[in-house]
Coordinates of C-alpha atoms in Angstrom, one line a residue:
M1 CA 38.8 -56.4 -9.2
V2 CA 39.8 -56.1 -5.3
D3 CA 37.1 -57.7 -2.9
F4 CA 37.5 -55.5 0.6
K5 CA 36.3 -58.4 2.7
W6 CA 39.5 -59.2 2.9
F7 CA 41.1 -56.1 3.9
P8 CA 39.0 -54.6 7.0
G9 CA 41.8 -52.5 8.2
F10 CA 41.3 -50.8 4.3
R11 CA 37.7 -51.0 4.3
V12 CA 37.7 -48.6 7.4
F13 CA 40.6 -47.1 6.1
V14 CA 37.9 -45.7 2.9
V15 CA 34.7 -45.6 5.2
L16 CA 37.1 -43.1 7.1
H17 CA 38.0 -41.5 3.3
V18 CA 34.7 -41.0 2.3
L19 CA 33.5 -39.5 5.7
S20 CA 36.2 -36.9 5.6
I21 CA 35.4 -36.2 2.5
I22 CA 31.4 -35.8 2.7
S23 CA 32.0 -33.6 6.4
F24 CA 34.9 -31.3 4.2
Q25 CA 31.8 -30.7 1.0
K26 CA 29.3 -29.7 3.8
I27 CA 32.4 -27.3 5.0
T28 CA 32.4 -26.1 1.8
I29 CA 28.7 -25.8 0.8
A30 CA 29.2 -23.8 3.9
Q31 CA 31.0 -21.4 3.1
D32 CA 28.2 -20.0 0.7
E33 CA 27.2 -18.2 4.4
K34 CA 29.0 -15.2 6.0
A35 CA 28.9 -18.0 8.8
V36 CA 27.9 -20.8 9.7
L37 CA 27.7 -22.8 13.1
L38 CA 29.2 -26.2 12.1
Y39 CA 28.6 -28.0 15.2
T40 CA 27.2 -27.3 18.8
S41 CA 26.3 -29.9 21.9
T42 CA 24.6 -29.7 24.7
E43 CA 24.9 -32.0 27.6
I44 CA 22.8 -31.3 31.2
E45 CA 23.2 -33.8 33.9
I46 CA 21.2 -33.9 37.6
R47 CA 23.2 -35.5 39.9
D48 CA 23.2 -35.3 43.8
G49 CA 20.8 -31.9 43.2
K50 CA 23.3 -30.5 41.2
M51 CA 23.0 -29.3 37.6
I52 CA 26.1 -29.6 35.9
S53 CA 26.1 -28.1 32.3
S54 CA 28.3 -29.0 29.3
Y55 CA 28.5 -26.9 26.4
S56 CA 30.9 -26.8 23.6
F57 CA 30.4 -24.9 20.2
D58 CA 32.6 -24.8 16.6
L59 CA 31.4 -21.7 14.7
L60 CA 32.4 -21.1 10.6
I61 CA 33.1 -17.4 9.9
N62 CA 33.6 -16.8 6.5
D63 CA 33.6 -13.3 5.8
R64 CA 34.4 -9.7 7.3
S65 CA 30.8 -8.8 7.9
A66 CA 30.2 -11.6 10.6
D67 CA 33.7 -11.0 11.9
Y68 CA 31.8 -9.9 15.0
L69 CA 31.1 -13.3 16.1
S70 CA 34.2 -14.0 16.9
K71 CA 33.4 -12.0 20.1
V72 CA 31.9 -14.5 22.0
V73 CA 30.3 -13.4 25.9
V74 CA 29.7 -16.9 28.5
P75 CA 27.1 -15.6 30.9
Y76 CA 27.2 -17.2 34.6
S77 CA 26.2 -16.4 37.8
K78 CA 26.5 -16.2 41.6
L79 CA 24.2 -19.8 41.8
E80 CA 25.4 -20.8 38.5
K81 CA 29.0 -20.9 38.7
L82 CA 31.8 -21.5 35.4
N83 CA 34.1 -24.6 36.4
S84 CA 35.6 -24.6 32.8
L85 CA 36.4 -22.4 29.6
E86 CA 38.5 -23.5 26.9
A87 CA 39.0 -21.9 23.3
S88 CA 40.9 -22.5 20.0
L89 CA 41.5 -20.7 16.7
H90 CA 41.5 -22.7 13.3
N91 CA 41.5 -23.0 10.1
L92 CA 38.7 -24.4 7.9
D93 CA 40.1 -28.0 7.5
G94 CA 40.5 -27.7 11.4
S95 CA 44.2 -27.5 12.2
L96 CA 45.1 -25.1 14.8
I97 CA 46.5 -22.0 15.2
R98 CA 46.4 -21.2 18.5
K99 CA 44.6 -21.3 21.4
L100 CA 43.1 -18.6 23.8
T101 CA 44.8 -17.7 26.4
R102 CA 44.2 -16.4 29.8
K103 CA 45.2 -13.2 29.9
E104 CA 42.4 -12.6 26.7
I105 CA 39.7 -13.3 28.7
V106 CA 37.4 -10.5 30.4
D107 CA 35.6 -10.6 33.0
K108 CA 32.3 -8.4 33.0
N109 CA 29.5 -7.8 35.0
D110 CA 26.5 -8.6 32.6
I111 CA 25.0 -5.5 33.3
S112 CA 22.4 -3.4 31.5
N113 CA 21.9 0.6 31.1
S114 CA 19.4 1.0 33.5
S115 CA 20.9 -1.5 36.4
L116 CA 22.8 -0.1 39.1
Y117 CA 24.4 -3.5 40.1
E118 CA 23.1 -7.1 39.0
D119 CA 24.6 -10.7 40.3
Q120 CA 24.9 -11.2 36.8
F121 CA 28.9 -12.4 35.1
C122 CA 30.1 -12.8 31.6
K123 CA 33.1 -14.0 30.3
V124 CA 34.2 -12.5 27.1
F125 CA 37.0 -12.9 24.8
T126 CA 37.7 -12.5 21.4
L127 CA 40.0 -15.0 18.7
R128 CA 39.5 -13.3 15.3
N129 CA 42.4 -13.8 13.0
S130 CA 43.3 -12.0 9.7
T131 CA 42.6 -14.1 7.0
F132 CA 39.0 -15.8 6.0
P133 CA 37.6 -18.0 6.2
Y134 CA 38.4 -19.0 10.2
R135 CA 36.1 -21.4 12.9
V136 CA 36.1 -20.7 16.7
K137 CA 35.7 -23.4 19.0
W138 CA 34.8 -23.3 22.4
S139 CA 33.8 -24.9 25.5
Y140 CA 32.4 -24.2 29.4
I141 CA 31.0 -26.1 32.1
T142 CA 28.7 -24.7 34.6
E143 CA 27.5 -25.9 37.6
T144 CA 24.6 -24.9 40.5
S145 CA 22.3 -26.3 42.9
E146 CA 19.5 -23.9 42.4
F147 CA 17.3 -23.9 39.6
V148 CA 14.1 -23.9 37.6
T149 CA 14.3 -24.9 34.8
I150 CA 16.7 -27.6 33.1
C151 CA 16.8 -26.1 30.0
N152 CA 15.3 -23.9 27.2
W153 CA 18.0 -24.7 24.5
I154 CA 17.3 -23.1 21.1
P155 CA 21.1 -23.6 19.6
V156 CA 20.8 -20.6 17.0
I157 CA 23.6 -18.3 17.1
N158 CA 20.8 -15.9 15.2
S159 CA 17.6 -15.7 12.8
E160 CA 21.1 -15.2 10.3
I161 CA 23.1 -17.2 10.7
P162 CA 22.2 -21.2 9.6
T163 CA 23.2 -24.4 12.4
Q164 CA 24.7 -26.9 10.5
K165 CA 24.2 -30.1 12.7
A166 CA 23.2 -29.2 17.3
K167 CA 23.0 -32.3 19.8
L168 CA 21.1 -31.9 23.2
R169 CA 21.5 -34.3 25.7
I170 CA 19.7 -34.3 29.1
I171 CA 21.3 -37.1 32.0
T172 CA 18.2 -37.5 35.2
P173 CA 18.1 -40.2 38.1
D174 CA 15.6 -42.5 36.2
D175 CA 13.0 -41.4 39.1
Y176 CA 13.3 -37.7 38.3
K177 CA 10.6 -35.7 36.7
L178 CA 10.2 -33.9 33.7
R179 CA 8.0 -31.9 31.2
I180 CA 9.5 -31.0 28.1
K181 CA 8.3 -29.3 25.1
S182 CA 9.6 -29.2 21.7
S183 CA 9.9 -28.8 18.3
G184 CA 11.4 -28.5 14.7
I185 CA 13.4 -31.5 16.5
S186 CA 14.4 -34.1 13.6
D187 CA 15.8 -36.4 15.7
S188 CA 15.3 -37.8 19.4
S189 CA 16.1 -41.1 21.6
I190 CA 15.4 -41.5 25.1
V191 CA 17.4 -45.3 26.2
C192 CA 17.9 -46.5 30.4
I193 CA 21.1 -46.8 31.9
D194 CA 22.4 -47.8 35.1
H195 CA 19.6 -45.9 36.6
C196 CA 19.6 -43.0 34.2
T197 CA 17.2 -41.7 32.0
V198 CA 19.0 -40.1 29.3
Q199 CA 17.5 -37.9 26.5
E200 CA 19.0 -36.9 23.0
W201 CA 17.8 -34.5 20.4
E202 CA 19.1 -33.8 17.4
C203 CA 18.2 -30.8 15.2
S204 CA 19.7 -28.1 12.3
F205 CA 19.0 -24.9 11.4
H206 CA 19.3 -24.0 7.5
N207 CA 16.1 -22.3 7.4
V208 CA 17.7 -18.4 8.2
Y209 CA 15.5 -14.9 7.3
A210 CA 16.2 -11.4 8.6
E211 CA 14.6 -10.2 12.2
E212 CA 11.2 -8.6 10.7
S213 CA 9.3 -6.1 12.3
F214 CA 6.7 -7.3 14.8
Q215 CA 7.6 -10.6 14.7
E216 CA 5.5 -12.4 17.3
D217 CA 7.9 -14.3 18.2
N218 CA 11.2 -14.5 18.0
V219 CA 12.7 -17.7 17.9
E220 CA 9.6 -18.9 14.9
N221 CA 10.5 -21.6 12.3
M222 CA 14.0 -22.6 15.1
P223 CA 14.2 -25.6 16.4
R224 CA 13.7 -25.4 20.5
V225 CA 13.8 -28.1 23.4
W226 CA 12.1 -26.8 26.6
A227 CA 12.4 -28.9 29.9
V228 CA 11.5 -28.3 33.2
P229 CA 11.7 -30.6 36.4
L230 CA 8.3 -31.0 38.3
K231 CA 10.1 -30.8 41.8
F232 CA 13.1 -28.4 42.0
H233 CA 15.2 -26.4 44.6
Y234 CA 15.7 -22.5 44.1
D235 CA 15.7 -21.3 47.3
R236 CA 13.5 -23.6 48.7
D237 CA 11.8 -27.0 47.3
G238 CA 9.2 -25.8 45.0
R239 CA 6.8 -28.0 42.3
A240 CA 5.3 -26.7 38.9
D241 CA 3.3 -30.0 39.0
G242 CA 0.6 -26.8 37.8
W243 CA 0.1 -23.4 38.9
K244 CA -1.5 -23.1 41.8
E245 CA 1.7 -25.2 42.6
F246 CA 4.9 -23.1 41.3
G247 CA 2.9 -19.4 42.1
G248 CA 2.4 -21.1 46.0
W249 CA 6.5 -21.9 45.6
V250 CA 6.7 -17.8 44.1
N251 CA 4.2 -17.0 47.4
E252 CA 6.4 -18.6 50.0
L253 CA 9.4 -16.8 47.8
N254 CA 8.1 -13.4 49.6
Y255 CA 7.0 -15.1 52.2
Q256 CA 8.4 -12.3 55.4
L257 CA 9.4 -9.5 52.2
H258 CA 6.8 -7.1 53.3
W259 CA 8.0 -5.2 56.5
L260 CA 7.9 -1.5 56.3
P261 CA 9.8 1.6 58.4
E262 CA 7.8 3.3 60.8
T263 CA 8.0 6.0 58.7
E264 CA 6.4 4.6 55.9
K265 CA 4.0 3.0 58.1
L266 CA 2.8 7.0 58.9
Y267 CA 3.1 8.0 55.9
V268 CA 0.4 5.0 54.8
A269 CA -2.0 6.4 58.3
S270 CA -1.5 10.2 56.8
V271 CA -3.2 9.0 52.9
I272 CA -6.1 6.7 55.1
E273 CA -7.0 9.6 57.0
N274 CA -7.5 12.1 54.2
N275 CA -8.8 10.0 51.8
S276 CA -11.7 7.3 52.3
S277 CA -12.1 6.3 48.6
R278 CA -10.5 3.6 48.0
K279 CA -9.8 4.1 44.3
E280 CA -7.8 7.4 45.5
Q281 CA -6.0 6.0 48.7
I282 CA -4.6 3.3 45.3
R283 CA -3.5 5.8 43.3
K284 CA -1.9 8.2 46.3
L285 CA 0.4 5.2 47.0
F286 CA 1.6 3.7 43.5
Y287 CA 2.0 7.6 42.4
Y288 CA 4.3 8.2 45.6
V289 CA 5.8 4.7 44.9
Q290 CA 6.3 6.3 40.9
D291 CA 8.2 10.0 42.2
K292 CA 9.8 8.4 45.6
T293 CA 12.2 4.9 43.3
R294 CA 14.0 4.5 40.3
Y295 CA 13.7 1.3 39.1
V296 CA 17.1 -0.8 37.7
N297 CA 17.0 -4.0 35.8
L298 CA 18.1 -7.4 38.1
T299 CA 16.7 -10.0 35.3
I300 CA 14.4 -13.0 36.9
E301 CA 14.0 -14.9 33.0
T302 CA 17.2 -16.6 34.3
G303 CA 15.7 -18.2 37.3
G304 CA 13.2 -16.5 39.2
K305 CA 15.3 -14.1 42.1
K306 CA 14.0 -13.4 45.1
P307 CA 12.8 -10.2 45.8
L308 CA 14.8 -7.7 48.0
P309 CA 12.3 -7.1 51.2
A310 CA 10.5 -3.6 51.3
N311 CA 12.1 -2.0 54.0
Y312 CA 15.1 -1.7 51.1
V313 CA 13.5 -0.5 48.5
A314 CA 12.2 2.1 51.4
E315 CA 15.5 3.0 52.7
K316 CA 17.7 3.1 49.3
G317 CA 15.4 4.4 47.0
Y318 CA 15.0 2.2 44.0
G319 CA 15.0 -1.9 42.9
D320 CA 13.9 -4.6 40.4
C321 CA 10.4 -4.9 38.9
K322 CA 10.4 -8.2 42.0
A323 CA 11.3 -5.1 44.0
L324 CA 8.9 -2.4 43.5
T325 CA 5.9 -4.9 43.1
I326 CA 7.0 -5.8 47.0
Y327 CA 7.7 -2.4 47.9
L328 CA 3.7 -1.4 46.7
K329 CA 2.2 -4.7 47.8
A330 CA 3.3 -3.8 51.3
L331 CA 2.0 0.0 51.4
L332 CA -1.3 -1.3 50.9
Q333 CA -1.4 -4.2 53.0
E334 CA -0.8 -1.6 55.6
A335 CA -3.2 0.9 54.2
G336 CA -5.8 -2.7 54.1
I337 CA -5.5 -4.0 50.9
P338 CA -5.2 -6.0 49.0
G339 CA -3.1 -6.9 46.5
Y340 CA -1.5 -9.6 44.0
Y341 CA 2.4 -10.3 42.9
T342 CA 2.2 -10.9 39.1
L343 CA 4.2 -12.8 37.1
L344 CA 4.4 -11.7 33.0
K345 CA 6.6 -12.0 30.0
A346 CA 6.1 -8.6 29.0
G347 CA 8.1 -6.9 25.5
I348 CA 5.6 -4.7 23.0
V349 CA 5.9 -7.6 20.7
N350 CA 7.1 -10.8 23.0
K351 CA 4.8 -14.2 22.5
D352 CA 2.8 -14.8 24.9
I353 CA 3.4 -17.2 27.5
D354 CA 2.0 -21.5 26.8
D355 CA -0.6 -20.8 30.0
L356 CA -1.1 -25.0 29.3
F357 CA 3.0 -25.2 29.7
V358 CA 3.3 -25.0 33.6
A359 CA 7.3 -22.8 33.6
N360 CA 9.5 -19.7 34.5
Q361 CA 8.5 -18.5 31.6
F362 CA 8.2 -15.1 33.0
N363 CA 11.1 -11.6 32.5
H364 CA 8.7 -8.6 34.6
A365 CA 6.5 -8.1 37.7
I366 CA 3.8 -6.4 38.9
L367 CA 0.9 -6.3 41.1
M368 CA -2.6 -6.9 40.3
V369 CA -5.1 -4.9 42.6
P370 CA -8.7 -6.2 42.6
L371 CA -11.5 -3.2 42.6
E372 CA -15.2 -4.0 42.9
S373 CA -15.6 -3.8 39.5
D374 CA -12.6 -4.1 37.7
S375 CA -9.1 -5.1 38.3
L376 CA -5.7 -2.7 38.5
W377 CA -2.9 -3.8 36.7
L378 CA -0.2 -1.9 38.3
D379 CA 4.0 -1.6 36.3
C380 CA 6.2 -0.5 39.1
T381 CA 8.8 0.6 36.7
S382 CA 6.1 2.6 34.5
N383 CA 4.8 6.8 34.8
Y384 CA 1.8 5.5 33.2
P385 CA -1.7 6.1 35.3
L386 CA -2.9 4.7 37.6
S387 CA -5.8 3.5 35.1
Y388 CA -3.5 2.9 32.0
T389 CA -2.3 -0.6 31.0
G390 CA 0.3 0.1 29.2
S391 CA 1.8 -1.8 26.2
F392 CA 4.9 -3.6 27.6
I393 CA 2.4 -5.5 29.9
Q394 CA -1.2 -5.8 27.8
N395 CA -3.5 -8.4 26.6
R396 CA -1.6 -10.9 27.6
Y397 CA -1.5 -13.9 30.4
A398 CA -0.4 -13.5 33.6
L399 CA 0.2 -15.6 37.1
V400 CA -1.4 -14.1 39.5
V401 CA 0.1 -15.3 43.2
G402 CA -1.6 -15.3 46.6
D403 CA -1.7 -17.5 49.6
S404 CA -3.4 -20.0 48.3
G405 CA -1.5 -20.6 44.9
G406 CA -0.8 -19.0 41.3
S407 CA -3.4 -19.1 38.7
I408 CA -3.5 -17.4 35.2
A409 CA -5.9 -14.7 34.4
R410 CA -5.3 -12.3 31.3
I411 CA -4.1 -8.6 31.6
P412 CA -6.8 -6.9 29.3
A413 CA -6.3 -5.3 25.6
L414 CA -4.9 -1.5 25.1
S415 CA -8.3 -0.1 23.5
K416 CA -9.2 1.5 20.2
Q417 CA -9.8 4.6 22.0
Q418 CA -6.7 3.7 23.8
V419 CA -4.5 4.0 21.3
W420 CA -6.4 5.9 18.4
K421 CA -4.0 9.1 17.2
Y422 CA -5.8 12.6 15.6
R423 CA -4.4 14.9 13.3
K424 CA -5.5 18.2 13.1
G425 CA -4.2 21.4 11.8
T426 CA -3.6 23.6 8.9
I427 CA -1.2 23.6 5.8
E428 CA -1.3 26.9 4.2
L429 CA 0.4 26.1 0.2
S430 CA 2.6 28.4 -1.6
A431 CA 3.7 28.7 -5.2
S432 CA 7.2 30.6 -4.7
G433 CA 7.9 29.0 -1.0
P434 CA 7.8 26.8 1.3
A435 CA 4.1 25.6 3.2
E436 CA 3.9 26.7 6.3
I437 CA 2.8 24.4 8.8
K438 CA 0.2 24.0 12.4
L439 CA 0.0 20.6 13.6
Q440 CA -2.0 19.0 16.2
I441 CA -1.0 16.2 17.4
S442 CA -3.1 13.7 20.3
T443 CA -1.8 10.7 21.1
G444 CA -2.6 7.6 23.1
G445 CA -1.5 4.2 23.8
E446 CA 2.3 3.1 23.4
E447 CA 3.3 6.6 21.0
A448 CA 1.4 8.8 23.9
E449 CA 3.9 6.4 26.0
R450 CA 6.6 7.3 24.8
I451 CA 6.1 11.5 23.9
R452 CA 5.9 10.5 27.8
Y453 CA 9.1 9.1 28.2
I454 CA 10.4 11.9 26.4
C455 CA 9.2 14.8 27.4
K456 CA 10.3 13.6 31.1
K457 CA 13.5 12.3 30.5
P458 CA 16.0 15.0 32.0
G459 CA 18.8 16.9 30.0
Y460 CA 17.7 15.5 27.2
N461 CA 19.6 17.6 24.0
G462 CA 17.4 15.5 21.8
K463 CA 14.0 16.2 22.4
I464 CA 12.9 19.0 20.1
K465 CA 14.0 16.0 17.4
A466 CA 12.5 13.2 18.4
L467 CA 9.6 14.7 19.5
T468 CA 9.7 16.5 15.4
D469 CA 9.2 12.9 13.8
F470 CA 6.0 12.4 15.1
V471 CA 4.9 14.7 12.8
N472 CA 5.9 12.1 9.8
I473 CA 5.6 15.1 6.8
P474 CA 8.0 14.8 4.1
S475 CA 10.6 16.9 5.0
F476 CA 9.1 19.5 8.0
V477 CA 11.3 21.7 9.9
N478 CA 9.9 22.4 12.9
D479 CA 10.5 26.2 14.3
S480 CA 8.6 25.9 17.4
L481 CA 6.5 23.6 19.7
Q482 CA 4.2 23.8 22.1
I483 CA 3.9 20.6 24.9
V484 CA -0.1 20.4 26.3
E485 CA 0.4 19.9 29.6
F486 CA -0.5 17.0 31.1
N487 CA -2.3 15.7 34.0
R488 CA -1.3 12.4 35.8
D489 CA -3.9 10.4 35.3
S490 CA -4.1 11.1 31.8
E491 CA -3.3 8.9 28.9
R492 CA -2.7 11.2 25.8
N493 CA -0.7 13.4 24.9
E494 CA -0.5 16.9 23.0
I495 CA 1.8 18.5 21.0
V496 CA 1.5 21.8 18.5
F497 CA 3.6 21.7 15.7
F498 CA 4.7 24.9 13.6
G499 CA 7.3 24.6 11.2
K500 CA 7.7 24.3 7.0
S501 CA 8.2 22.3 4.6
N502 CA 9.8 22.7 1.3
T503 CA 8.8 19.8 -0.6
L504 CA 5.2 19.5 -0.2
V505 CA 4.2 20.6 -3.3
Q506 CA 5.4 20.1 -6.4
F507 CA 5.5 22.3 -9.8
Y508 CA 4.6 20.1 -13.3
G509 CA 5.3 23.1 -15.9
S510 CA 2.8 26.0 -14.6
E511 CA 0.6 23.4 -12.4
L512 CA 1.1 21.9 -8.4
V513 CA 0.6 19.4 -7.5
L514 CA 0.0 18.2 -3.7
P515 CA 0.4 14.4 -3.0
L516 CA -1.1 13.3 0.2
I517 CA 1.3 13.9 3.5
P518 CA 1.9 9.9 4.7
L519 CA -1.1 8.0 6.5
E520 CA -0.1 4.5 7.7
P521 CA 2.6 3.1 9.1
G522 CA 6.0 1.5 6.5
F523 CA 6.2 -2.1 8.2
F524 CA 3.7 -3.5 5.9
A525 CA 6.0 -5.6 3.5
A526 CA 5.2 -7.5 0.6
P527 CA 4.1 -11.1 2.3
T528 CA 7.2 -12.7 0.2
E529 CA 9.2 -10.9 2.2
R530 CA 7.7 -12.3 5.0
T531 CA 8.7 -15.2 6.7
T532 CA 7.2 -15.3 10.5
R533 CA 4.1 -14.4 11.7
M534 CA 3.2 -10.8 11.9
K535 CA 1.9 -9.1 16.4
L536 CA 0.3 -6.2 16.0
P537 CA 0.1 -5.9 19.3
F538 CA -2.3 -3.3 19.6
P539 CA -4.6 -1.3 16.9
V540 CA -3.5 0.9 14.5
C541 CA -5.6 4.1 14.5
L542 CA -5.5 7.2 13.0
T543 CA -7.9 10.3 12.2
D544 CA -6.6 13.6 10.0
T545 CA -8.6 16.8 9.6
I546 CA -6.7 18.6 7.9
S547 CA -7.6 21.9 6.3
F548 CA -5.3 23.1 2.9
I549 CA -5.0 26.8 1.9
I550 CA -4.9 27.4 -1.9
P551 CA -1.8 28.7 -3.5
E552 CA -2.3 32.5 -3.9
G553 CA -3.4 33.2 -7.6
Y554 CA -4.2 29.2 -8.1
Q555 CA -7.3 27.0 -7.8
A556 CA -8.4 23.3 -7.7
A557 CA -8.6 21.6 -11.0
G558 CA -10.8 19.2 -8.8
L559 CA -11.3 17.0 -6.3
P560 CA -10.5 13.3 -6.0
G561 CA -13.7 11.6 -5.3
P562 CA -14.5 9.8 -1.5
R563 CA -13.3 6.2 -1.1
S564 CA -14.6 3.9 1.5
E565 CA -12.7 0.7 2.2
K566 CA -13.6 -2.7 4.2
S567 CA -12.5 -5.6 5.1
E568 CA -11.1 -7.9 7.7
S569 CA -7.8 -6.3 8.2
G570 CA -9.1 -3.3 9.0
I571 CA -10.8 0.4 7.4
Y572 CA -10.2 3.3 5.3
E573 CA -12.3 6.4 4.1
I574 CA -11.2 9.4 2.6
S575 CA -12.9 12.8 1.2
F576 CA -12.1 16.5 0.2
T577 CA -14.5 19.6 1.0
S578 CA -13.8 22.4 -1.5
K579 CA -15.0 25.8 1.0
G580 CA -13.8 29.1 -0.1
D581 CA -9.9 29.2 -0.8
E582 CA -9.6 26.2 1.7
I583 CA -9.0 22.2 0.9
L584 CA -11.0 20.0 3.6
L585 CA -9.2 16.4 4.1
A586 CA -11.2 14.0 6.0
R587 CA -9.6 10.3 6.7
H588 CA -9.5 7.6 8.8
F589 CA -7.5 4.0 8.9
E590 CA -7.7 1.6 11.4
V591 CA -5.8 -2.2 10.7
K592 CA -6.7 -4.4 13.9
A593 CA -4.8 -5.8 16.4
G594 CA -3.5 -9.5 16.2
V595 CA -1.6 -12.4 14.6
Y596 CA -2.2 -13.0 11.0
S597 CA -0.9 -16.2 10.3
H598 CA 0.7 -15.9 6.5
D599 CA -2.9 -16.2 4.6
D600 CA -3.8 -13.6 7.0
Y601 CA -1.5 -11.6 6.4
E602 CA -1.8 -11.6 2.6
N603 CA -5.2 -10.4 2.9
L604 CA -4.1 -8.0 5.2
Y605 CA -1.4 -7.0 2.7
S606 CA -3.9 -6.8 0.3
F607 CA -6.8 -4.2 1.6
I608 CA -3.3 -2.2 1.9
M609 CA -2.0 -2.2 -1.3
L610 CA -5.6 -0.6 -1.9
V611 CA -5.0 2.4 0.4
R612 CA -1.7 2.8 -1.0
R613 CA -3.1 2.8 -4.5
I614 CA -6.4 5.5 -3.6
E615 CA -3.4 7.7 -1.8
S616 CA -1.8 7.7 -4.4
A617 CA -4.5 8.4 -6.9
S618 CA -5.8 11.4 -4.5
T619 CA -3.7 14.5 -5.2
I620 CA -4.9 17.7 -5.7
T621 CA -4.1 19.4 -8.8
F622 CA -4.1 23.4 -9.3
S623 CA -3.7 25.4 -11.9
K624 CA -3.5 29.1 -12.3
L625 CA -5.7 31.5 -12.2

């Protein structure tokens, strides 16, 4: 037997050999996935008022379904300069195939569909191999002296791609104060070296899942480190000790942006002269902004950019959410009406901001205008009525900014009455042809917003088809429709559809069977198929009053009995009434808004399954006379 202590060099060789075997085993296991982020590291150093960030990635692509990941996008901006970029293509064992050349890198503006211009840029390249598996490695360094966030580190490409190993290191002067929030981290450390504080985090991500409907948080169950400085500089010095201080910095950022051209001041004067009511003055000026301006997207989430001034929007006729908000604020200010610049995290399903974690968590700006009885929350990027709080901003925390700083407020939720959907109609059944359908649909909430957008979109060739999708009757073919002209102040839309369906009734021997037309939306998957919490941002409310005309030569062979079911999650009621040659269906369905934990979702799903069983059993059979 050989004693390794007499052969230290050989002992090192054995250790390295064992480590290489372990490493290769990990990569072999990783081949079970379509792709794996084998390793990623981020190092951020604060030095002499600058933030220098170094990133590296090692991505394994196992088959063609993940080939799209070989296209890499590296973001940067005018304020965050890209100092270096390197990339290379490798075999599974890490051996080099080739390096990225400069001519393969494409410079682009990071422009979204609704933008005219942006100061966000990206470098794009593709390193693809003809055989699988292969690895793509890339690294880059950015530098900036203007920032409000150190990092919001989530070392995951997407929820379906695992991360085998990830490291984050933040190096700051020892007197540099940070606020840090982390989750899903397996290991962390902090040491002080040469008047610097070095903090490190290490993690992995293996609980992959496909994106799910109404997912509360698109980074739920992912590892995360969020770090912000308590003192920062972006255009000017700011503090994040509390929301008051952070809001004070935002207010100073917006200082002297409210100057208006003389023509605008004259218009405001005419509005005041012709409208004595303060709310009517607000209404006129809000709709003036809607009619005169176009929204373009200039992201604020990456750094809280300074808004364009009001006179710029007045002259150009466009601006992003920040600029349009400043413009409306300036118009109201000219009229002697106070308005408060307000920041929030917008999105129909987006998780709300953490009101206990002071940081730039925002991606949208609106204007809060206080009234005696209530407040208006005005989104200048929308075409919504004055008093309507849209689905994009409702029911969430917001940072309201004034001369005394910032404070957190709650934007009201859309009510059940606001989102209610009513369907009323007549369906004439036939044994020898299609059912003739007249259906009147009245909608509110997010569905009404979509209809309003479709109706107002110029030159939209798919308008009729897009509107017909709201009918939700099997095999419905639209013959014509009437859009009831909606008042600008109306929150609801109404459309009358005329059409046919060939599959509404089904033959079983000499009998005809009529299943119910669909009721609830199909996004309620079984609890075993969900890994994330479900967030219903507003209630689901539907009421049907539909008259079925019995086919000629037939009679109803009995009607299902009435049912009424209630649970913590919702309400379901259904009844049938026979009257001459008609059968009247009265049906009502509700599901409460809110965030459903896994246990809550199981209860909700039990209620949904009960409703589905009742619906499935509530068919009407017609027999020949």
